[in-house]
Amino acid sequence: MTNFTHVAGRVHADLASPDWWREAVIYQIYPKSWADSNGDGIGDLNGVRQNLPYLAELGVDAIWFSPFFVGPQTDGGYDVADYRDIDPMFGTLQDAEALIQEAHELGIKIIIDVVPNHTSVEHPFFKAAIATPPGSPEWERYHLVRGQGENGELPPNDWISIFSGPAWTQTNFEGKPTGYWYLHIFDAGQPDVNWDHPDIVDEFDKTLRFWFDRGVDGFRIDVAHGLVKSEGYPGGGEEKVLDENGEIVDIIPHPYWCQDGVHEIYRRWRAIANEYTPTRIFVGEIGEPTTARVAKYLRPDELHTGFNFGYLTAQWHADSVRKNVNETIEFNVPIGAPTTWVTDNHDTTRSVTRYGCDWPAHNWADSVDRDSKFSNHYVANDEEVALGRRRGRASMLQMLALPGSAYIYQGQELGLEEVRDIPAEKRQDPVYINSKGDIVGRDGDRVPMPWTRSGKSLGFGPEDGAEPWLPMPRRWSEVSVEAQLEDPDSMHSLTRTALLLRRQLPLLGSGQMRWRDDLVESANVLAFERFDETSVSSVVCVANYGDENVSVAALSVLIASQPDVSLHNGHVVIPPDTTVWLIL
Ligand code: NOJ
């Protein structure tokens, strides 16, 4: 593992500001895949501790950790058996406490995941339920429903699991099927809990307080829109509401999502977060179908922020991005919620691959024709990866120039592409397993980080350690942290410089934004200005999505996503798939 001790050039964010989350750049760590300190082939908390200076030097404000709690890892940690302890594969509670403290000393906030829609089947609540017959009070903490058919031998309704197959599994008691089925919107190992039950409310109150008391700055809420189910479990799915011209004006979500009752839960949680100084924060994984519906969760007494899935799924195209930016600002600004931007996470085909293959929009569960390059089975060729990397650089600069807060998923700062050539027997994602390989799933964006040019696991773990839990491509030697640190033109150097500029120019986080279509006459270009009333200067971001150069008059180029872009005679020529930040 590379040893990072030097934390140069870091301008510390104002940790004491209660509003840090409004413009924070948050780095997502998938703990299994970041750094393995003990050589078991799996990333761990001490691996993160050893490499915290890397993140300080990169210049991020906070880390969001995907789950590291006790659980059988049926769904990569999103199946929790104990919300208030660390799984031994990741370390101990003491390691977590040390990590929180050490991150804080470096000026980095900590956000952890909470998974309140479902527990693992290993959670004591579910173990207690399954040990009793239907009708017992233990079952009331879950959704247990009589099946259809004479003996209840058919699932209660037509709900389908997100991970394939029915969203119901029949229970057994004393070795016999009971005719009663429990609900699991995800894997059968992830039973949905009943939020009308006081024990569930209490379990999560306790969990929030437990981690807040240990200094955690906030929670990312898994499936934030899913906690409450439609009464009576009506069958059916999502419905589109059309106007007289056939345009979609609203989408009524599937009855297992997006029920109004969730808002009461978040008002309760917000009150808990407000008990702390500085205030703790929430970011919701809000899978509502429209931006207007997402905005409801961001009212001042609910969640602080939510992920912008419209931006994440948008294709590399000026119109798609402009539409999302406009909508996001339109709905967030009136309620005082900061806009957020994200292009990559542990559920998503990496943007390098999506952008390089010109995917129309992203849906990880799509199962289109495998040979089509829009299929998630498709293996991008070298040319597509190179194009995707170029676009990934342009996208990073555009994202970091937009108002509000942004997310960087581990390895995005290295320009990693999706890994498709993972042997079936190594794959672990229930999306792949439950669909019998029909849907390739998410293992390919969870491949461990390459830290060094050489070594068995490219520095992910110690030389004498076990193989990484997912195989790492040897070609990543060239895009490893070590290789990129040496190269002033690398994606890593670009990201680091952009983050440093963002800190030096606070208007990039908190300032206002206006489109500057007057600067370039092309529908393939997005130009916008960031300004604030109190400062004389402003920064203009121009992204060229087209296939021809464009020229803009400017005073100076602050940063460009390609090395060969500079000012000549008061003009900057911006090549295709390139973003620049300018002073006009
Ligand atoms: C969303 C998480 O991001 C994903 O990884 C997980 O599989 C589901 N929620 C279920 O918890």
Coordinates of C-alpha atoms and ligand atoms in Angstrom, one line a residue:
M1 CA 0.0 0.0 0.0
T2 CA 1.3 3.5 -0.8
N3 CA 2.1 5.4 2.4
F4 CA 0.6 8.9 2.4
T5 CA 2.0 11.1 5.1
H6 CA 2.2 14.4 3.3
V7 CA -0.9 16.5 3.4
A8 CA 0.1 19.5 1.4
G9 CA -1.9 22.3 0.0
R10 CA -5.0 21.4 2.0
V11 CA -7.2 24.3 2.9
H12 CA -9.4 23.0 5.7
A13 CA -13.1 23.4 5.3
D14 CA -14.8 25.1 8.1
L15 CA -15.6 22.0 10.2
A16 CA -17.5 24.1 12.8
S17 CA -20.0 25.5 10.2
P18 CA -23.4 23.8 10.7
D19 CA -24.0 24.3 7.0
W20 CA -20.9 22.3 5.8
W21 CA -23.2 19.8 4.0
R22 CA -24.6 22.4 1.7
E23 CA -21.5 22.5 -0.5
A24 CA -19.5 19.5 0.7
V25 CA -17.7 17.2 -1.7
I26 CA -18.3 13.7 -0.4
Y27 CA -16.2 10.7 -1.2
Q28 CA -18.0 7.3 -1.2
I29 CA -16.0 4.4 0.2
Y30 CA -17.3 0.8 -0.5
P31 CA -15.4 -0.6 2.5
K32 CA -14.9 -4.1 1.1
S33 CA -13.0 -2.6 -1.8
W34 CA -10.9 0.3 -0.7
A35 CA -7.9 -0.9 1.3
D36 CA -7.2 -4.3 2.9
S37 CA -4.9 -3.9 5.9
N38 CA -4.9 -7.4 7.3
G39 CA -4.4 -9.4 4.1
D40 CA -7.7 -11.3 4.0
G41 CA -8.5 -10.0 0.6
I42 CA -11.3 -7.7 1.9
G43 CA -11.0 -4.0 2.6
D44 CA -11.4 -2.9 6.2
L45 CA -11.5 0.1 8.6
N46 CA -7.9 0.0 9.4
G47 CA -7.1 0.1 5.7
V48 CA -9.2 3.3 5.5
R49 CA -7.4 4.7 8.6
Q50 CA -4.0 4.1 7.0
N51 CA -5.0 5.9 3.9
L52 CA -7.0 8.9 5.3
P53 CA -4.2 11.3 4.3
Y54 CA -4.8 10.3 0.7
L55 CA -8.3 11.7 1.0
A56 CA -7.1 14.8 2.9
E57 CA -4.7 15.4 0.1
L58 CA -7.3 14.9 -2.6
G59 CA -9.3 17.5 -0.8
V60 CA -12.7 16.0 -0.1
D61 CA -14.8 17.3 2.8
A62 CA -16.5 14.1 3.9
I63 CA -16.6 10.3 3.5
W64 CA -19.8 8.3 3.0
F65 CA -19.3 4.7 4.0
S66 CA -21.5 2.0 2.5
P67 CA -22.4 -0.4 5.4
F68 CA -19.8 -2.0 7.6
F69 CA -22.1 -3.4 10.2
V70 CA -22.6 -7.0 11.4
G71 CA -24.4 -9.1 8.8
P72 CA -24.1 -12.1 6.5
Q73 CA -23.2 -9.9 3.4
T74 CA -25.9 -11.4 1.2
D75 CA -26.2 -7.9 -0.4
G76 CA -22.8 -6.4 0.2
G77 CA -23.6 -5.2 3.7
Y78 CA -27.1 -3.9 3.0
D79 CA -28.4 -6.8 5.1
V80 CA -27.7 -5.8 8.6
A81 CA -27.9 -8.2 11.7
D82 CA -26.7 -5.6 14.2
Y83 CA -26.9 -1.9 13.4
R84 CA -24.7 -0.9 16.3
D85 CA -21.6 -3.1 15.8
I86 CA -18.9 -3.6 13.2
D87 CA -18.7 -6.8 11.2
P88 CA -15.4 -8.6 12.2
M89 CA -14.5 -8.7 8.5
F90 CA -14.2 -4.9 8.7
G91 CA -12.7 -4.5 12.2
T92 CA -14.1 -3.5 15.5
L93 CA -16.1 -0.8 17.1
Q94 CA -12.8 0.6 18.5
D95 CA -11.4 0.8 14.9
A96 CA -14.6 2.7 13.9
E97 CA -14.2 5.2 16.8
A98 CA -10.5 5.7 16.0
L99 CA -11.4 6.2 12.3
I100 CA -14.0 8.9 13.1
Q101 CA -11.6 10.7 15.3
E102 CA -8.7 10.5 12.9
A103 CA -10.8 11.7 10.0
H104 CA -12.0 14.6 12.1
E105 CA -8.5 15.6 12.9
L106 CA -7.8 15.8 9.2
G107 CA -10.9 18.0 8.6
I108 CA -13.0 15.2 7.1
K109 CA -16.6 14.5 8.2
I110 CA -18.1 11.0 8.4
I111 CA -21.4 9.9 7.0
I112 CA -22.4 6.3 7.4
D113 CA -25.2 4.2 5.9
V114 CA -28.4 3.3 7.7
V115 CA -30.6 0.5 6.2
P116 CA -34.1 1.0 7.7
N117 CA -36.3 -0.6 5.0
H118 CA -35.2 -4.2 5.8
T119 CA -33.0 -6.1 8.2
S120 CA -31.0 -9.2 7.5
V121 CA -32.6 -12.6 8.2
E122 CA -29.9 -12.8 10.9
H123 CA -31.3 -9.9 12.8
P124 CA -32.6 -10.9 16.3
F125 CA -36.0 -9.6 15.4
F126 CA -36.3 -11.9 12.3
K127 CA -34.8 -14.8 14.1
A128 CA -37.4 -14.4 16.8
A129 CA -40.2 -14.2 14.2
I130 CA -39.1 -17.2 12.2
A131 CA -39.0 -19.3 15.4
T132 CA -42.7 -18.7 16.0
P133 CA -45.9 -19.5 14.1
P134 CA -47.8 -16.9 12.0
G135 CA -50.0 -14.8 14.2
S136 CA -47.4 -14.5 17.0
P137 CA -46.4 -10.9 18.1
E138 CA -42.8 -11.5 16.9
W139 CA -44.1 -11.5 13.3
E140 CA -45.7 -8.1 13.7
R141 CA -42.3 -6.4 13.2
Y142 CA -42.3 -7.6 9.6
H143 CA -44.8 -7.9 6.8
L144 CA -46.3 -11.4 7.0
V145 CA -49.3 -12.0 4.8
R146 CA -51.5 -15.0 4.0
G147 CA -50.8 -16.3 0.5
Q148 CA -53.3 -16.9 -2.2
G149 CA -54.8 -20.3 -3.1
E150 CA -56.5 -22.8 -0.9
N151 CA -53.5 -23.4 1.4
G152 CA -51.8 -20.1 0.8
E153 CA -49.4 -21.8 -1.5
L154 CA -49.2 -18.7 -3.9
P155 CA -47.6 -15.4 -3.1
P156 CA -50.1 -12.8 -1.6
N157 CA -49.9 -10.5 -4.7
D158 CA -47.9 -9.8 -7.9
W159 CA -45.1 -7.8 -6.3
I160 CA -41.7 -8.5 -7.8
S161 CA -38.4 -8.2 -6.0
I162 CA -35.9 -5.6 -7.3
F163 CA -33.5 -8.5 -7.4
S164 CA -35.8 -10.8 -9.6
G165 CA -38.5 -13.2 -8.6
P166 CA -41.5 -12.7 -6.3
A167 CA -41.1 -10.2 -3.5
W168 CA -42.5 -12.8 -1.0
T169 CA -41.1 -15.9 0.5
Q170 CA -43.3 -18.5 2.3
T171 CA -42.4 -19.3 5.9
N172 CA -42.1 -22.7 7.5
F173 CA -42.9 -23.6 11.0
E174 CA -41.9 -26.9 12.5
G175 CA -40.7 -28.1 9.1
K176 CA -44.0 -27.3 7.3
P177 CA -45.0 -24.5 5.0
T178 CA -47.4 -22.1 6.8
G179 CA -49.2 -20.5 3.9
Y180 CA -47.9 -17.1 5.2
W181 CA -45.3 -15.1 3.3
Y182 CA -42.9 -12.4 4.3
L183 CA -42.2 -9.4 2.1
H184 CA -38.7 -8.6 0.8
I185 CA -38.5 -6.0 -1.9
F186 CA -34.9 -7.0 -2.3
D187 CA -33.3 -10.4 -1.6
A188 CA -35.1 -13.0 0.5
G189 CA -32.3 -12.4 3.0
Q190 CA -33.5 -8.8 3.5
P191 CA -37.1 -8.9 5.0
D192 CA -38.9 -5.6 5.0
V193 CA -39.7 -4.3 8.4
N194 CA -43.1 -2.9 9.6
W195 CA -42.7 0.7 10.5
D196 CA -46.0 0.8 12.3
H197 CA -44.4 -1.3 15.0
P198 CA -42.9 0.7 18.0
D199 CA -39.9 -1.7 18.3
I200 CA -38.8 -0.8 14.7
V201 CA -39.1 2.9 15.5
D202 CA -37.2 2.4 18.6
E203 CA -34.5 0.3 17.0
F204 CA -33.6 3.1 14.6
D205 CA -33.9 5.9 17.1
K206 CA -31.3 3.9 19.1
T207 CA -29.1 3.4 16.1
L208 CA -29.1 7.0 15.1
R209 CA -28.2 8.1 18.6
F210 CA -25.6 5.4 19.0
W211 CA -23.6 6.6 16.1
F212 CA -24.3 10.3 16.6
D213 CA -22.9 9.9 20.1
R214 CA -19.8 8.5 18.6
G215 CA -19.2 11.5 16.5
V216 CA -20.7 10.5 13.2
D217 CA -21.7 13.6 11.3
G218 CA -24.6 12.1 9.3
F219 CA -26.4 9.2 7.7
R220 CA -27.1 8.2 4.2
I221 CA -30.5 6.6 4.3
D222 CA -30.9 3.4 2.2
V223 CA -34.1 3.1 0.1
A224 CA -35.5 6.2 1.9
H225 CA -38.7 6.1 -0.1
G226 CA -39.5 2.5 0.7
L227 CA -40.2 2.2 4.4
V228 CA -44.0 2.4 4.3
K229 CA -46.1 0.1 2.2
S230 CA -49.5 0.7 0.7
E231 CA -52.2 -0.5 3.1
G232 CA -53.7 -3.9 2.2
Y233 CA -50.8 -4.7 -0.2
P234 CA -52.7 -3.9 -3.4
G235 CA -51.2 -5.6 -6.5
G236 CA -50.2 -3.6 -9.6
G237 CA -47.3 -1.4 -10.4
E238 CA -46.3 2.1 -11.3
E239 CA -48.8 4.2 -13.2
K240 CA -48.0 7.1 -15.5
V241 CA -50.4 10.1 -15.5
L242 CA -50.6 11.7 -19.0
D243 CA -51.9 15.1 -20.1
E244 CA -54.2 15.5 -23.2
N245 CA -51.1 15.4 -25.5
G246 CA -49.9 12.2 -24.1
E247 CA -47.0 13.8 -22.1
I248 CA -46.2 12.3 -18.7
V249 CA -47.2 14.8 -16.1
D250 CA -46.8 12.6 -13.0
I251 CA -45.9 9.1 -12.1
I252 CA -47.8 7.2 -9.4
P253 CA -45.2 4.9 -7.9
H254 CA -45.5 1.2 -7.3
P255 CA -47.5 0.6 -4.1
Y256 CA -44.5 -0.7 -2.2
W257 CA -42.7 2.6 -2.7
C258 CA -43.2 6.3 -1.9
Q259 CA -46.1 6.3 0.6
D260 CA -46.8 9.5 2.4
G261 CA -46.1 7.9 5.8
V262 CA -42.4 8.0 5.2
H263 CA -42.4 11.8 5.9
E264 CA -43.4 11.3 9.5
I265 CA -40.4 9.1 10.0
Y266 CA -38.0 11.7 8.7
R267 CA -39.5 14.5 10.7
R268 CA -38.9 12.3 13.8
W269 CA -35.3 11.6 12.7
R270 CA -34.6 15.3 11.9
A271 CA -35.7 16.2 15.5
I272 CA -33.1 13.7 16.7
A273 CA -30.4 15.1 14.5
N274 CA -31.2 18.6 15.7
E275 CA -30.5 17.6 19.3
Y276 CA -26.8 17.5 18.5
T277 CA -24.3 20.3 18.0
P278 CA -23.3 20.7 15.4
T279 CA -26.5 19.4 13.8
R280 CA -26.1 16.0 12.3
I281 CA -27.3 15.5 8.8
F282 CA -29.2 13.1 6.5
V283 CA -28.8 12.3 2.8
G284 CA -31.6 10.2 1.4
E285 CA -31.4 7.6 -1.3
I286 CA -34.8 8.9 -2.5
G287 CA -36.0 6.8 -5.5
E288 CA -39.1 8.8 -6.2
P289 CA -39.9 9.0 -9.9
T290 CA -40.0 12.8 -10.3
T291 CA -37.8 15.7 -9.0
A292 CA -41.0 17.3 -7.6
R293 CA -41.6 14.2 -5.5
V294 CA -38.0 14.0 -4.3
A295 CA -38.3 17.7 -3.2
K296 CA -41.0 16.7 -0.6
Y297 CA -38.3 14.8 1.4
L298 CA -36.1 17.9 1.5
R299 CA -38.6 20.2 3.3
P300 CA -36.9 22.0 6.2
D301 CA -38.1 19.6 8.8
E302 CA -37.1 16.4 6.9
L303 CA -33.9 15.3 5.2
H304 CA -31.1 17.8 4.5
T305 CA -30.2 16.5 1.1
G306 CA -30.9 13.6 -1.3
F307 CA -29.1 12.1 -4.2
N308 CA -29.8 13.5 -7.7
F309 CA -30.6 10.3 -9.6
G310 CA -31.7 12.3 -12.6
Y311 CA -28.1 13.6 -13.0
L312 CA -26.7 10.2 -12.2
T313 CA -28.7 8.5 -14.9
A314 CA -28.5 11.2 -17.5
Q315 CA -26.7 10.4 -20.7
W316 CA -23.6 12.3 -21.9
H317 CA -25.6 14.8 -23.8
A318 CA -26.0 18.6 -23.3
D319 CA -29.9 18.5 -23.4
S320 CA -30.2 15.7 -20.8
V321 CA -27.9 17.4 -18.4
R322 CA -29.4 20.8 -18.9
K323 CA -32.9 19.4 -18.3
N324 CA -31.8 17.8 -15.0
V325 CA -29.9 20.9 -13.8
N326 CA -32.9 23.1 -14.5
E327 CA -35.4 20.8 -12.8
T328 CA -33.2 20.3 -9.8
I329 CA -32.7 24.0 -9.2
E330 CA -36.4 24.7 -9.9
F331 CA -37.5 22.3 -7.1
N332 CA -34.7 22.6 -4.6
V333 CA -34.2 26.3 -4.4
P334 CA -37.8 27.3 -3.2
I335 CA -37.5 24.9 -0.2
G336 CA -34.0 26.0 0.6
A337 CA -32.4 22.5 0.0
P338 CA -29.0 22.5 -1.7
T339 CA -28.7 20.8 -5.1
T340 CA -26.5 17.7 -5.2
W341 CA -24.7 16.1 -8.1
V342 CA -23.5 12.5 -8.6
T343 CA -22.5 10.4 -11.5
D344 CA -21.2 7.2 -9.9
N345 CA -21.9 4.9 -7.0
H346 CA -21.7 1.3 -6.0
D347 CA -25.0 0.4 -7.8
T348 CA -24.1 2.0 -11.1
T349 CA -22.1 1.1 -14.2
R350 CA -19.2 3.4 -13.9
S351 CA -19.7 6.6 -15.8
V352 CA -16.5 6.1 -17.8
T353 CA -18.1 3.0 -19.4
R354 CA -21.6 4.6 -19.8
Y355 CA -20.3 7.8 -21.3
G356 CA -17.7 6.0 -23.5
C357 CA -20.5 3.7 -24.9
D358 CA -23.0 6.5 -25.3
W359 CA -25.6 4.8 -23.1
P360 CA -28.9 6.6 -23.5
A361 CA -29.7 6.5 -19.8
H362 CA -28.6 4.3 -17.0
N363 CA -30.5 1.4 -15.5
W364 CA -28.5 -1.2 -13.8
A365 CA -31.2 -3.8 -14.0
D366 CA -31.7 -3.6 -17.8
S367 CA -31.4 -6.8 -19.6
V368 CA -31.4 -5.7 -23.2
D369 CA -29.7 -7.8 -25.9
R370 CA -26.3 -8.8 -24.5
D371 CA -24.4 -7.9 -27.7
S372 CA -25.8 -4.4 -27.7
K373 CA -23.4 -1.9 -26.3
F374 CA -26.3 -0.6 -24.2
S375 CA -26.5 -3.9 -22.4
N376 CA -24.8 -4.1 -19.0
H377 CA -23.1 -7.3 -20.2
Y378 CA -21.2 -5.5 -22.9
V379 CA -17.5 -5.2 -22.5
A380 CA -16.3 -1.7 -23.6
N381 CA -13.3 -1.8 -26.0
D382 CA -10.1 0.3 -25.5
E383 CA -11.4 3.1 -27.7
E384 CA -14.7 3.3 -25.8
V385 CA -12.8 3.3 -22.4
A386 CA -10.5 6.1 -23.7
L387 CA -13.4 8.2 -24.8
G388 CA -15.2 7.5 -21.5
R389 CA -12.2 8.6 -19.6
R390 CA -12.0 11.8 -21.5
R391 CA -15.7 12.4 -20.9
G392 CA -15.3 11.4 -17.2
R393 CA -12.7 14.2 -16.8
A394 CA -15.0 16.7 -18.5
S395 CA -17.9 15.5 -16.3
M396 CA -15.9 15.8 -13.1
L397 CA -15.1 19.4 -13.8
Q398 CA -18.7 20.2 -14.8
M399 CA -20.0 18.5 -11.6
L400 CA -17.6 20.3 -9.4
A401 CA -18.7 23.7 -10.9
L402 CA -22.4 23.2 -10.2
P403 CA -23.9 24.8 -7.1
G404 CA -24.3 22.7 -3.9
S405 CA -22.8 19.4 -3.0
A406 CA -21.2 16.6 -5.0
Y407 CA -20.3 13.0 -4.7
I408 CA -17.2 11.2 -5.9
Y409 CA -17.3 7.4 -5.8
Q410 CA -14.0 5.6 -5.0
G411 CA -11.9 5.2 -8.1
Q412 CA -13.8 7.8 -10.0
E413 CA -10.8 10.1 -9.3
L414 CA -8.7 7.6 -11.1
G415 CA -11.0 7.3 -14.1
L416 CA -11.7 3.6 -13.5
E417 CA -14.0 1.8 -15.9
E418 CA -16.6 -0.9 -15.2
V419 CA -15.0 -4.4 -15.0
R420 CA -17.1 -6.9 -17.0
D421 CA -14.8 -9.9 -17.2
I422 CA -15.4 -11.2 -13.7
P423 CA -15.8 -15.0 -13.7
A424 CA -19.3 -16.2 -12.7
E425 CA -18.0 -18.1 -9.7
K426 CA -16.4 -14.9 -8.3
R427 CA -19.5 -12.7 -8.6
Q428 CA -21.4 -12.0 -5.4
D429 CA -24.1 -9.5 -6.3
P430 CA -27.6 -11.0 -5.6
V431 CA -28.7 -9.1 -8.8
Y432 CA -26.5 -11.5 -10.8
I433 CA -27.2 -14.6 -8.7
N434 CA -31.0 -14.2 -8.4
S435 CA -31.4 -13.4 -12.1
K436 CA -29.2 -16.5 -12.9
G437 CA -26.7 -14.2 -14.7
D438 CA -29.3 -12.6 -16.9
I439 CA -28.6 -9.2 -15.3
V440 CA -24.9 -8.7 -14.8
G441 CA -25.3 -6.6 -11.7
R442 CA -22.9 -4.4 -9.8
D443 CA -19.8 -6.4 -9.0
G444 CA -18.0 -4.6 -11.9
D445 CA -18.2 -1.2 -10.2
R446 CA -17.1 -2.7 -6.8
V447 CA -13.7 -4.1 -7.9
P448 CA -11.0 -3.1 -5.4
M449 CA -8.9 0.1 -5.7
P450 CA -5.5 -0.1 -7.4
W451 CA -3.0 1.8 -5.2
T452 CA 0.3 0.8 -6.7
R453 CA 1.8 0.1 -10.1
S454 CA 3.0 -3.3 -9.1
G455 CA 2.3 -6.0 -6.6
K456 CA -0.1 -9.0 -6.5
S457 CA -3.1 -6.9 -5.7
L458 CA -1.8 -3.5 -7.0
G459 CA -1.4 -2.4 -3.4
F460 CA -5.0 -3.1 -2.3
G461 CA -3.6 -5.5 0.3
P462 CA -0.3 -6.7 1.7
E463 CA 2.0 -8.6 -0.7
D464 CA 1.7 -11.8 1.3
G465 CA -2.1 -11.4 1.7
A466 CA -5.0 -13.3 0.1
E467 CA -6.3 -12.6 -3.4
P468 CA -8.7 -9.6 -3.5
W469 CA -12.4 -10.7 -3.1
L470 CA -13.0 -9.7 -6.7
P471 CA -10.2 -10.1 -9.3
M472 CA -8.5 -6.8 -10.3
P473 CA -7.5 -6.1 -13.9
R474 CA -3.7 -6.0 -14.4
R475 CA -4.2 -3.1 -16.8
W476 CA -5.2 -0.9 -13.7
S477 CA -1.5 -0.8 -12.9
E478 CA -1.3 2.2 -15.3
V479 CA -4.2 4.0 -13.6
S480 CA -3.2 3.2 -10.1
V481 CA -2.9 5.9 -7.4
E482 CA 0.8 5.6 -7.6
A483 CA 1.0 6.1 -11.4
Q484 CA -1.4 9.0 -11.2
L485 CA 0.2 10.9 -8.4
E486 CA 3.4 11.1 -10.5
D487 CA 1.5 12.5 -13.5
P488 CA 0.5 16.2 -13.3
D489 CA -2.0 15.5 -16.2
S490 CA -3.7 12.5 -14.6
M491 CA -7.4 12.3 -13.7
H492 CA -6.3 12.3 -10.0
S493 CA -4.3 15.5 -10.4
L494 CA -7.2 17.1 -12.3
T495 CA -9.7 16.2 -9.5
R496 CA -7.3 17.4 -6.8
T497 CA -6.7 20.7 -8.5
A498 CA -10.4 21.2 -9.1
L499 CA -11.1 20.5 -5.4
L500 CA -8.4 22.9 -4.3
L501 CA -9.9 25.6 -6.6
R502 CA -13.3 24.9 -5.2
R503 CA -12.0 25.6 -1.7
Q504 CA -10.2 28.8 -2.7
L505 CA -13.2 30.1 -4.6
P506 CA -16.2 29.5 -2.2
L507 CA -18.6 30.9 -4.8
L508 CA -18.2 27.6 -6.6
G509 CA -20.0 25.9 -3.7
S510 CA -22.4 28.5 -2.4
G511 CA -22.7 31.0 -5.2
Q512 CA -25.6 31.4 -7.6
M513 CA -25.7 30.1 -11.1
R514 CA -27.0 31.4 -14.5
W515 CA -26.8 29.9 -17.9
R516 CA -24.5 31.8 -20.4
D517 CA -25.8 30.6 -23.7
D518 CA -24.7 33.9 -25.1
L519 CA -21.1 32.8 -24.9
V520 CA -21.3 30.0 -27.5
E521 CA -23.9 29.4 -30.1
S522 CA -24.2 25.7 -30.0
A523 CA -26.9 23.4 -28.6
N524 CA -24.0 20.9 -27.8
V525 CA -22.4 23.2 -25.3
L526 CA -23.4 23.9 -21.7
A527 CA -22.0 27.2 -20.4
F528 CA -22.9 28.6 -17.0
E529 CA -21.6 31.2 -14.6
R530 CA -21.2 31.0 -10.9
F531 CA -21.3 34.3 -9.1
D532 CA -22.3 35.8 -5.8
E533 CA -23.5 39.3 -5.2
T534 CA -20.6 40.2 -2.9
S535 CA -17.7 39.2 -5.1
V536 CA -16.5 41.1 -8.2
S537 CA -15.3 38.0 -10.1
S538 CA -17.3 35.0 -11.3
V539 CA -16.3 31.7 -12.7
V540 CA -17.7 30.4 -16.0
C541 CA -17.9 26.7 -16.7
V542 CA -18.1 25.6 -20.4
A543 CA -18.6 21.9 -21.3
N544 CA -18.4 21.0 -25.0
Y545 CA -20.5 17.9 -25.6
G546 CA -20.3 18.3 -29.4
D547 CA -17.9 16.9 -31.9
E548 CA -16.4 20.3 -33.1
N549 CA -14.1 22.7 -31.3
V550 CA -15.8 25.8 -29.9
S551 CA -14.1 29.1 -29.1
V552 CA -14.9 31.4 -26.2
A553 CA -13.4 34.9 -25.3
A554 CA -11.9 34.8 -21.8
L555 CA -9.4 36.5 -19.6
S556 CA -7.9 33.3 -18.2
V557 CA -8.4 29.5 -18.0
L558 CA -8.5 28.4 -14.4
I559 CA -8.5 24.7 -15.2
A560 CA -9.3 22.5 -18.2
S561 CA -10.2 18.8 -18.4
Q562 CA -7.6 18.3 -21.2
P563 CA -4.0 19.3 -20.9
D564 CA -3.7 21.0 -24.2
V565 CA -6.3 23.7 -23.7
S566 CA -5.0 27.3 -23.1
L567 CA -5.6 30.9 -24.0
H568 CA -4.5 32.4 -27.3
N569 CA -5.2 36.0 -28.2
G570 CA -8.0 36.3 -25.7
H571 CA -9.7 33.2 -26.8
V572 CA -9.8 29.6 -25.6
V573 CA -10.5 26.8 -28.0
I574 CA -12.4 24.0 -26.3
P575 CA -12.2 20.6 -28.1
P576 CA -15.0 18.0 -28.0
D577 CA -15.7 16.3 -24.7
T578 CA -13.8 18.9 -22.7
T579 CA -14.8 21.2 -19.9
V580 CA -13.0 24.4 -18.8
W581 CA -13.4 26.9 -15.9
L582 CA -12.8 30.4 -17.1
I583 CA -12.6 33.9 -15.8
L584 CA -14.1 36.1 -18.5
Ligands
NOJ1 C1 -29.7 0.6 -2.2 C2 -28.2 0.2 -2.1 O1 -27.5 1.3 -2.6 C3 -28.0 -1.1 -2.8 O2 -26.7 -1.4 -2.9 C4 -28.8 -2.1 -2.1 O3 -28.7 -3.3 -2.8 C5 -30.3 -1.8 -1.9 N1 -30.5 -0.4 -1.6 C6 -31.0 -2.6 -0.9 O4 -30.5 -2.3 0.4

